[in-house]
Every structure is written in C-alpha cells, then in structure tokens.
Amino acid sequence: MDHEADAYRTDLMTITRFVLNEQSKYPESRGDFTILLSHIVLGCKFVCTAVNKAGLAKLIGLAGETNVQGEEQKKLDVLSNEVFVKALVSSGRTCILVSEEDEEATFVERSKRGRYCVVFDPLDGSSNIDCGVSIGTIFGIYMVKDDHDPTLDDVLQPGKHMLAAGYCMYGSSCTLVLSTGEGVNGFTLDPSLGEFILTHPDIKIPKKGKIYSVNEGNAKNWDAPTAKYVEKCKFPKDGSSPKSLRYIGSMVADVHRTLLYGGIFLYPADKKSPNGKLRVLYEVFPMSFLMEQAGGQAFTGKQRALELIPKKIHERSPIFLGSYDDVEEIKALYAAEVKGE
Ligand code: FDP
C-alpha cells in the first residue's frame, strides 16, 4: 500500500460529491437539497466536536448551571438543538422544523423560507452522554406542499412520504448514514480533512440476523406476541441457535449495529406505555425509512411503520425493525393474535 500517495488522495467520494452526483441525475434540480444537506452535515460536525470534548469542556451538566466564568452552561442536548435549528434556518431551504427538544414546531420566517420540512432529534440517547456511550442525531426530510402557506399537516405525513432520512452517530468514529430514497450509504468523518467520506456504500441489511435488541427489563409488561417472540429468540424450537442479546439503550447505536450486522431492534408497547417510547416523526420514521431502503422491514405491531399517519408532532409508536425475515416472524405472531390463535 502506498501510504504517501494515500495521504494526498483528493479523489475521495465525499458526501458533498456524492449528493452532487445524485443531484445530476435530476436535470430540473436547483441544488436546494444539496444545500440543505450541507447544512445538516455542518450541524453534525459541530455536535460531533462538542460531544468529543464534552468531558473536557464541562459541557455535561444541568442546563442552567454556571461555569467558572459565570456563564450559563448548556447541556449537550440543548446546545445540539440550537446548533441544528440555526444551521437549518440559515440554509434558507427550510420551512417547518420539528425537534425533539421543542414542544412546538418552528415555522421559518418568510424571508428565510425554503421548501423542505425537517424533523429531527438533535441528540438521541442523551441518558448515555455522561458515560461516553455512542449517541446520535436522527433526521427526516419532507417537502412542503405550498411554501406560501405551510401548515402542520406538511409534517403530519406518513413516513413513506419522506424524501430522505438519516442519522449521524457520535461514537468511536463519527458516522453519517443517509438515504435519499435510492438505497443507504454510510460516510465516516475524516477529522483531519473535516469531510465525511463514503466508507459504507449501498448498505444492505442481512436477510436474517443473529441478534435481538430490546430493553428486557420491561418484559413483565409486554403483550403476548412480543413476549412469545423474545422467548423464541432465546429458546428456538426449530433447532436453530438462540439469538444473542445486544442492547445499548441508545437508538442510533442499536439501529446502526442492526443495519450492519442484521437482527431485530424492538421497542414494543407495554402495559405502562401502550404506545411504546419512541417518537414517530424523528425516531421511528427515519429509522424505518433506512431499514426499508436497506432491504429490511419496520412494523408497529399493527402495520407497516412508514404507513402510520401521525396526529401529533411528538406522537409515539411501538416499533420492530431490522432484518426482513426477523420482522416477518414478529408480524406473524401479531397476525395470529388478531385471529385469536
Ligand atoms: P434516551 O432515553 O437515552 O434519550 O428515545 C430516547 C432513547 O434514549 C433511545 O435512544 C433509546 O433507544 C431508548 O430511549 C432507550 O430507552 P430505555 O432506557 O427505556 O430502554
């Protein structure tokens, strides 16, 4: 391997080059999506830097605490939200923003308005921040119907209407996984260049996996199909090996592993949380979009996840997503329950 030549490689597939290539397939495109994406990428880089130095910079702590200079310190999730809202509004391409951190949707003022609606969780898995576990940003993008008259209905759309979705994982490396509706691609941040480089082209999830991922501490409150499914994972009756359990408790990290290694990630309904825990617009939909684009499936316990029509911006839904065959099994158990078998 010629390391010297490698050090000077400028023919790498950066995320910008990748999206420009995609854009060139649509001659009518005005480059708005590319601009929007470059602002999302900027937000991810900024949050990545903040997450990496969180311990040092004493960014961790309660919002409202003050540092030695007497300045108010911001919790990382509050900071990340500000970073993304500013990056998205300043792109001049957004119209409505829905963030996990903000109770109400943000309608971008007319002079800065564009055609895209972005739903996002700026820092998902925040209960893991203090112990250095991988966390991430999740986003989904819709197109507004009429940018002169944007309404909440523009974002209360089934996930199958998303134009693009992705996440950025802040872990041992910073990885951005993106789908614009034509497969899934993964990019890793090269910190020396400050560029995301295509490292995982055309990701396909294995058709069946060997891992299940769930918070089993909630098992006593599960419904029968979920309980039966997890029992099958541990004590298969068809002579196959039991599945391994992996649960980080940070959705981006758990879904990333599921996407690459296969298997199933589930956050089911339970007696205490009949709608599960995860949020439809900026957790369930983007991850379901990526799973389907990678050849997997996503199911709510009742229907294809991407067909759900949310009524509220912070609505929750149970979710089972991952390898095609694994999700087929849970679908069969729910179908049998409906038939009373
Ligand atoms: P967190 O509470 O740390 O923000 O929806 C948020 C989320 O993390 C997901 O990232 C994660 O998959 C899930 O909650 C973990 O929930 P449990 O602790 O109930 O397992």
Coordinates of C-alpha atoms and ligand atoms in Angstrom, one line a residue:
M1 CA 0.0 0.0 0.0
D2 CA 1.4 3.4 -1.0
H3 CA 0.7 5.4 2.2
E4 CA 2.4 8.5 0.9
A5 CA 0.1 8.6 -2.1
D6 CA -2.9 7.8 0.2
A7 CA -2.1 10.9 2.2
Y8 CA -2.6 13.1 -0.8
R9 CA -5.8 11.5 -2.1
T10 CA -8.2 14.1 -3.2
D11 CA -10.4 11.8 -5.4
L12 CA -12.3 10.6 -2.4
M13 CA -16.1 10.3 -2.5
T14 CA -17.0 13.0 0.0
I15 CA -20.7 13.3 1.0
T16 CA -20.9 16.6 -1.0
R17 CA -19.6 15.0 -4.1
F18 CA -21.9 12.0 -3.6
V19 CA -25.0 14.2 -3.2
L20 CA -24.0 16.4 -6.2
N21 CA -23.7 13.2 -8.3
E22 CA -27.2 12.2 -7.2
Q23 CA -28.4 15.7 -8.0
S24 CA -27.0 15.5 -11.5
K25 CA -29.5 12.6 -12.2
Y26 CA -32.3 15.2 -12.0
P27 CA -31.6 18.0 -14.5
E28 CA -34.5 20.0 -13.1
S29 CA -32.9 20.1 -9.7
R30 CA -31.9 23.5 -8.4
G31 CA -29.4 22.2 -5.9
D32 CA -31.6 23.1 -2.9
F33 CA -31.5 19.7 -1.4
T34 CA -27.7 19.6 -1.7
I35 CA -27.5 23.0 0.2
L36 CA -29.9 21.7 2.9
L37 CA -27.8 18.6 3.3
S38 CA -24.6 20.5 3.6
H39 CA -26.1 22.5 6.5
I40 CA -27.2 19.2 8.2
V41 CA -23.7 17.9 7.7
L42 CA -22.3 21.1 9.3
G43 CA -24.6 20.6 12.3
C44 CA -23.4 17.0 12.7
K45 CA -19.7 18.1 12.6
F46 CA -20.3 20.8 15.2
V47 CA -22.2 18.4 17.5
C48 CA -19.5 15.7 17.0
T49 CA -16.9 18.1 18.2
A50 CA -19.0 19.2 21.2
V51 CA -19.7 15.5 22.1
N52 CA -16.0 14.6 21.8
K53 CA -14.8 17.3 24.1
A54 CA -17.8 17.2 26.4
G55 CA -15.9 15.8 29.4
L56 CA -13.1 18.3 28.9
A57 CA -15.2 21.4 28.2
K58 CA -17.5 20.6 31.1
L59 CA -20.4 20.8 28.7
I60 CA -22.0 18.0 30.7
G61 CA -24.2 19.1 33.5
L62 CA -27.6 20.6 34.1
A63 CA -28.8 23.3 31.8
G64 CA -28.8 26.5 33.9
E65 CA -25.6 25.6 35.8
T66 CA -22.9 28.2 35.6
N67 CA -19.2 27.7 34.8
V68 CA -16.2 29.5 36.4
Q69 CA -16.6 32.5 34.1
G70 CA -20.1 32.8 35.4
E71 CA -21.5 31.9 32.0
E72 CA -24.5 29.7 31.9
Q73 CA -23.6 26.2 30.7
K74 CA -25.7 24.3 28.3
K75 CA -26.5 20.7 28.4
L76 CA -25.3 19.0 25.2
D77 CA -28.9 18.2 24.0
V78 CA -29.9 21.9 24.4
L79 CA -26.7 23.0 22.6
S80 CA -27.2 20.5 19.8
N81 CA -30.8 21.7 19.3
E82 CA -29.6 25.3 18.9
V83 CA -26.9 24.2 16.5
F84 CA -29.3 22.3 14.2
V85 CA -32.0 25.0 14.3
K86 CA -29.5 27.7 13.4
A87 CA -27.9 25.5 10.7
L88 CA -31.3 24.6 9.2
V89 CA -32.8 28.1 9.2
S90 CA -29.6 29.7 7.8
S91 CA -29.7 27.2 4.9
G92 CA -32.6 29.2 3.5
R93 CA -34.1 26.0 2.4
T94 CA -36.4 25.0 5.3
C95 CA -39.9 25.8 6.1
I96 CA -41.0 23.9 9.1
L97 CA -38.7 22.3 11.8
V98 CA -39.8 19.7 14.3
S99 CA -37.3 19.0 17.0
E100 CA -37.5 16.6 19.9
E101 CA -36.3 19.4 22.1
D102 CA -39.0 21.9 21.2
E103 CA -42.6 21.5 22.2
E104 CA -44.0 23.4 19.2
A105 CA -42.9 23.2 15.6
T106 CA -40.9 26.1 14.3
F107 CA -42.2 27.9 11.2
V108 CA -39.3 29.6 9.5
E109 CA -39.9 33.3 8.8
R110 CA -40.9 34.1 5.2
S111 CA -37.6 35.8 4.2
K112 CA -35.5 32.7 5.1
R113 CA -38.0 30.1 3.9
G114 CA -37.5 27.2 1.6
R115 CA -39.4 24.1 0.5
Y116 CA -38.2 21.5 3.0
C117 CA -39.5 20.4 6.4
V118 CA -37.0 18.8 8.7
V119 CA -38.0 16.6 11.6
F120 CA -35.1 15.7 13.9
D121 CA -33.8 14.6 17.3
P122 CA -30.6 16.6 17.7
L123 CA -29.1 14.3 20.3
D124 CA -30.8 11.0 20.8
G125 CA -29.8 8.7 23.6
S126 CA -29.0 11.6 25.9
S127 CA -29.2 9.4 29.0
N128 CA -25.9 7.9 27.8
I129 CA -24.0 11.2 27.5
D130 CA -22.3 11.1 30.8
C131 CA -20.8 7.6 30.3
G132 CA -19.4 8.2 26.9
V133 CA -21.7 5.7 25.0
S134 CA -22.4 6.4 21.4
I135 CA -25.3 8.8 20.8
G136 CA -26.5 10.4 17.6
T137 CA -28.6 12.8 15.7
I138 CA -31.6 11.5 13.7
F139 CA -33.4 13.4 10.9
G140 CA -36.1 13.0 8.3
I141 CA -36.9 15.4 5.4
Y142 CA -40.3 16.2 3.8
M143 CA -41.2 18.6 1.1
V144 CA -43.8 21.3 2.0
K145 CA -46.9 21.4 -0.2
D146 CA -47.1 25.2 -0.5
D147 CA -44.3 27.2 0.9
H148 CA -46.5 30.3 1.0
D149 CA -48.9 28.6 3.3
P150 CA -47.0 25.9 5.4
T151 CA -49.2 24.0 7.9
L152 CA -48.6 21.3 10.5
D153 CA -50.1 18.9 8.0
D154 CA -47.0 19.2 6.0
V155 CA -45.1 17.2 8.7
L156 CA -48.0 15.1 9.9
Q157 CA -47.4 12.8 7.0
P158 CA -46.8 9.1 6.8
G159 CA -43.1 8.3 6.8
K160 CA -43.3 6.8 3.3
H161 CA -43.6 10.4 2.1
M162 CA -40.2 11.4 3.4
L163 CA -37.7 12.4 0.7
A164 CA -34.7 11.5 2.7
A165 CA -33.7 10.3 6.2
G166 CA -30.5 9.6 8.1
Y167 CA -28.6 9.7 11.3
C168 CA -25.2 10.7 12.5
M169 CA -23.6 8.5 15.2
Y170 CA -21.1 10.1 17.6
G171 CA -19.1 7.0 18.6
S172 CA -15.6 5.7 18.3
S173 CA -15.8 7.4 14.9
C174 CA -18.4 9.8 13.6
T175 CA -20.6 8.0 11.0
L176 CA -23.4 9.6 8.9
V177 CA -25.9 7.1 7.3
L178 CA -28.1 8.6 4.7
S179 CA -30.9 7.5 2.3
T180 CA -32.4 9.8 -0.3
G181 CA -34.7 7.0 -1.3
E182 CA -32.3 5.1 -3.5
G183 CA -30.5 2.8 -1.1
V184 CA -28.5 3.6 2.0
N185 CA -24.9 4.9 2.2
G186 CA -22.6 5.4 5.1
F187 CA -20.0 8.1 5.4
T188 CA -17.2 8.4 8.1
L189 CA -15.8 11.7 9.2
D190 CA -12.1 12.1 8.5
P191 CA -11.2 14.5 11.3
S192 CA -8.0 15.6 9.5
L193 CA -10.0 16.7 6.5
G194 CA -13.2 17.7 8.2
E195 CA -15.0 15.7 5.5
F196 CA -17.4 12.8 5.5
I197 CA -16.0 10.1 3.2
L198 CA -18.1 7.3 1.7
T199 CA -17.0 4.2 3.6
H200 CA -20.1 2.0 3.5
P201 CA -21.6 2.2 0.0
D202 CA -25.0 0.6 -0.7
I203 CA -25.6 -0.9 2.8
K204 CA -27.9 -4.0 2.7
I205 CA -29.1 -5.5 6.0
P206 CA -28.6 -9.3 6.2
K207 CA -31.9 -11.0 5.4
K208 CA -31.9 -12.7 8.8
G209 CA -29.8 -11.9 11.8
K210 CA -28.5 -13.5 15.0
I211 CA -29.1 -10.6 17.4
Y212 CA -32.2 -9.2 19.1
S213 CA -32.1 -5.9 20.8
V214 CA -34.7 -4.8 23.4
N215 CA -34.9 -3.5 27.0
E216 CA -35.8 -6.8 28.6
G217 CA -36.4 -5.0 31.9
N218 CA -39.8 -4.2 30.6
A219 CA -40.7 -7.8 29.9
K220 CA -43.3 -8.2 32.7
N221 CA -45.5 -5.6 31.0
W222 CA -45.2 -6.8 27.4
D223 CA -48.1 -8.1 25.3
A224 CA -48.3 -11.8 24.3
P225 CA -46.8 -11.5 20.7
T226 CA -43.7 -9.6 22.0
A227 CA -43.2 -12.0 24.9
K228 CA -43.6 -15.0 22.5
Y229 CA -41.1 -13.5 20.1
V230 CA -38.4 -12.9 22.7
E231 CA -39.0 -16.4 24.1
K232 CA -38.4 -17.8 20.6
C233 CA -35.2 -15.7 20.3
K234 CA -33.9 -17.4 23.5
F235 CA -35.4 -20.9 23.2
P236 CA -35.9 -21.6 19.4
K237 CA -37.9 -24.7 18.8
D238 CA -36.7 -25.3 15.2
G239 CA -33.3 -26.5 16.1
S240 CA -31.6 -23.2 15.3
S241 CA -29.2 -21.5 17.7
P242 CA -30.6 -18.9 20.2
K243 CA -30.0 -15.3 19.2
S244 CA -27.6 -13.1 21.1
L245 CA -28.9 -10.1 23.0
R246 CA -27.3 -6.7 22.5
Y247 CA -28.9 -3.6 23.9
I248 CA -27.0 -0.3 24.3
G249 CA -30.1 1.8 25.1
S250 CA -29.1 4.4 22.5
M251 CA -31.3 4.1 19.5
V252 CA -28.8 5.3 16.9
A253 CA -26.2 2.8 18.1
D254 CA -28.6 -0.1 18.4
V255 CA -30.1 0.6 15.0
H256 CA -26.6 1.1 13.4
R257 CA -25.5 -2.3 14.6
T258 CA -28.8 -3.9 13.5
L259 CA -28.3 -2.3 10.0
L260 CA -24.7 -3.6 9.6
Y261 CA -25.0 -7.0 11.4
G262 CA -28.6 -7.8 10.9
G263 CA -31.2 -8.9 13.5
I264 CA -34.0 -7.0 15.1
F265 CA -34.4 -3.9 17.3
L266 CA -37.6 -3.6 19.2
Y267 CA -39.2 -1.0 21.4
P268 CA -42.6 -2.6 21.9
A269 CA -45.7 -1.3 23.6
D270 CA -46.2 -2.4 27.2
K271 CA -48.8 -2.0 29.9
K272 CA -47.2 1.1 31.2
S273 CA -46.5 2.7 27.8
P274 CA -49.3 1.5 25.4
N275 CA -47.7 3.5 22.6
G276 CA -44.1 2.4 23.3
K277 CA -41.5 5.1 24.0
L278 CA -40.0 6.1 20.7
R279 CA -41.3 9.1 18.8
V280 CA -42.8 8.6 15.4
L281 CA -41.6 11.6 13.4
Y282 CA -37.9 11.8 14.3
E283 CA -37.1 8.3 15.6
V284 CA -39.5 5.6 14.2
F285 CA -39.9 7.1 10.7
P286 CA -36.3 7.9 9.8
M287 CA -35.0 4.6 11.1
S288 CA -37.8 2.7 9.3
F289 CA -37.1 4.5 6.1
L290 CA -33.4 3.5 6.3
M291 CA -34.3 -0.1 7.2
E292 CA -36.6 -0.5 4.2
Q293 CA -34.1 1.1 1.9
A294 CA -31.5 -1.4 3.1
G295 CA -33.8 -4.3 2.4
G296 CA -35.2 -4.8 5.9
Q297 CA -38.7 -4.1 7.4
A298 CA -40.2 -1.9 10.0
F299 CA -43.5 -2.8 11.7
T300 CA -45.5 -1.2 14.6
G301 CA -47.3 -4.3 15.8
K302 CA -50.3 -3.3 13.6
Q303 CA -49.0 -2.0 10.3
R304 CA -46.0 -1.1 8.2
A305 CA -44.4 1.7 10.2
L306 CA -44.0 4.0 7.3
E307 CA -47.7 4.0 6.6
L308 CA -48.6 5.4 10.1
I309 CA -50.2 8.8 9.9
P310 CA -49.1 10.8 12.9
K311 CA -51.7 13.1 14.5
K312 CA -49.3 15.0 16.8
I313 CA -45.7 16.0 16.2
H314 CA -44.4 14.2 19.3
E315 CA -46.5 11.1 19.0
R316 CA -45.0 7.7 20.0
S317 CA -45.3 4.3 18.5
P318 CA -44.1 0.8 19.2
I319 CA -41.5 -0.3 16.7
F320 CA -40.0 -3.6 15.5
L321 CA -37.3 -3.1 12.8
G322 CA -34.5 -4.9 11.2
S323 CA -33.8 -7.9 9.0
Y324 CA -36.6 -8.9 6.7
D325 CA -37.1 -12.4 8.0
D326 CA -36.9 -11.5 11.6
V327 CA -39.6 -8.8 11.2
E328 CA -41.7 -11.3 9.3
E329 CA -41.7 -13.6 12.4
I330 CA -43.0 -10.9 14.7
K331 CA -45.6 -9.9 12.1
A332 CA -46.8 -13.5 12.0
L333 CA -47.2 -13.5 15.8
Y334 CA -49.2 -10.3 15.8
A335 CA -51.4 -11.6 12.9
A336 CA -52.0 -14.8 14.9
E337 CA -53.0 -12.8 18.0
V338 CA -55.6 -10.9 15.9
K339 CA -57.0 -14.2 14.6
G340 CA -57.2 -15.4 18.2
E341 CA -54.8 -18.3 17.6
Ligands
FDP1 P1 -32.7 8.2 25.9 O1 -33.9 7.9 26.8 O2 -31.4 8.0 26.5 O3 -32.8 9.6 25.2 O4 -35.8 7.8 22.8 C1 -34.7 8.0 23.5 C2 -33.9 6.8 23.9 O5 -32.8 7.1 24.7 C3 -33.4 6.0 22.7 O6 -32.3 6.5 22.1 C4 -33.2 4.6 23.2 O7 -33.3 3.6 22.2 C5 -34.3 4.5 24.2 O8 -34.7 5.8 24.6 C6 -33.9 3.7 25.5 O9 -35.0 3.6 26.3 P2 -34.9 2.6 27.6 O10 -34.0 3.3 28.6 O11 -36.4 2.7 28.1 O12 -34.5 1.3 27.2

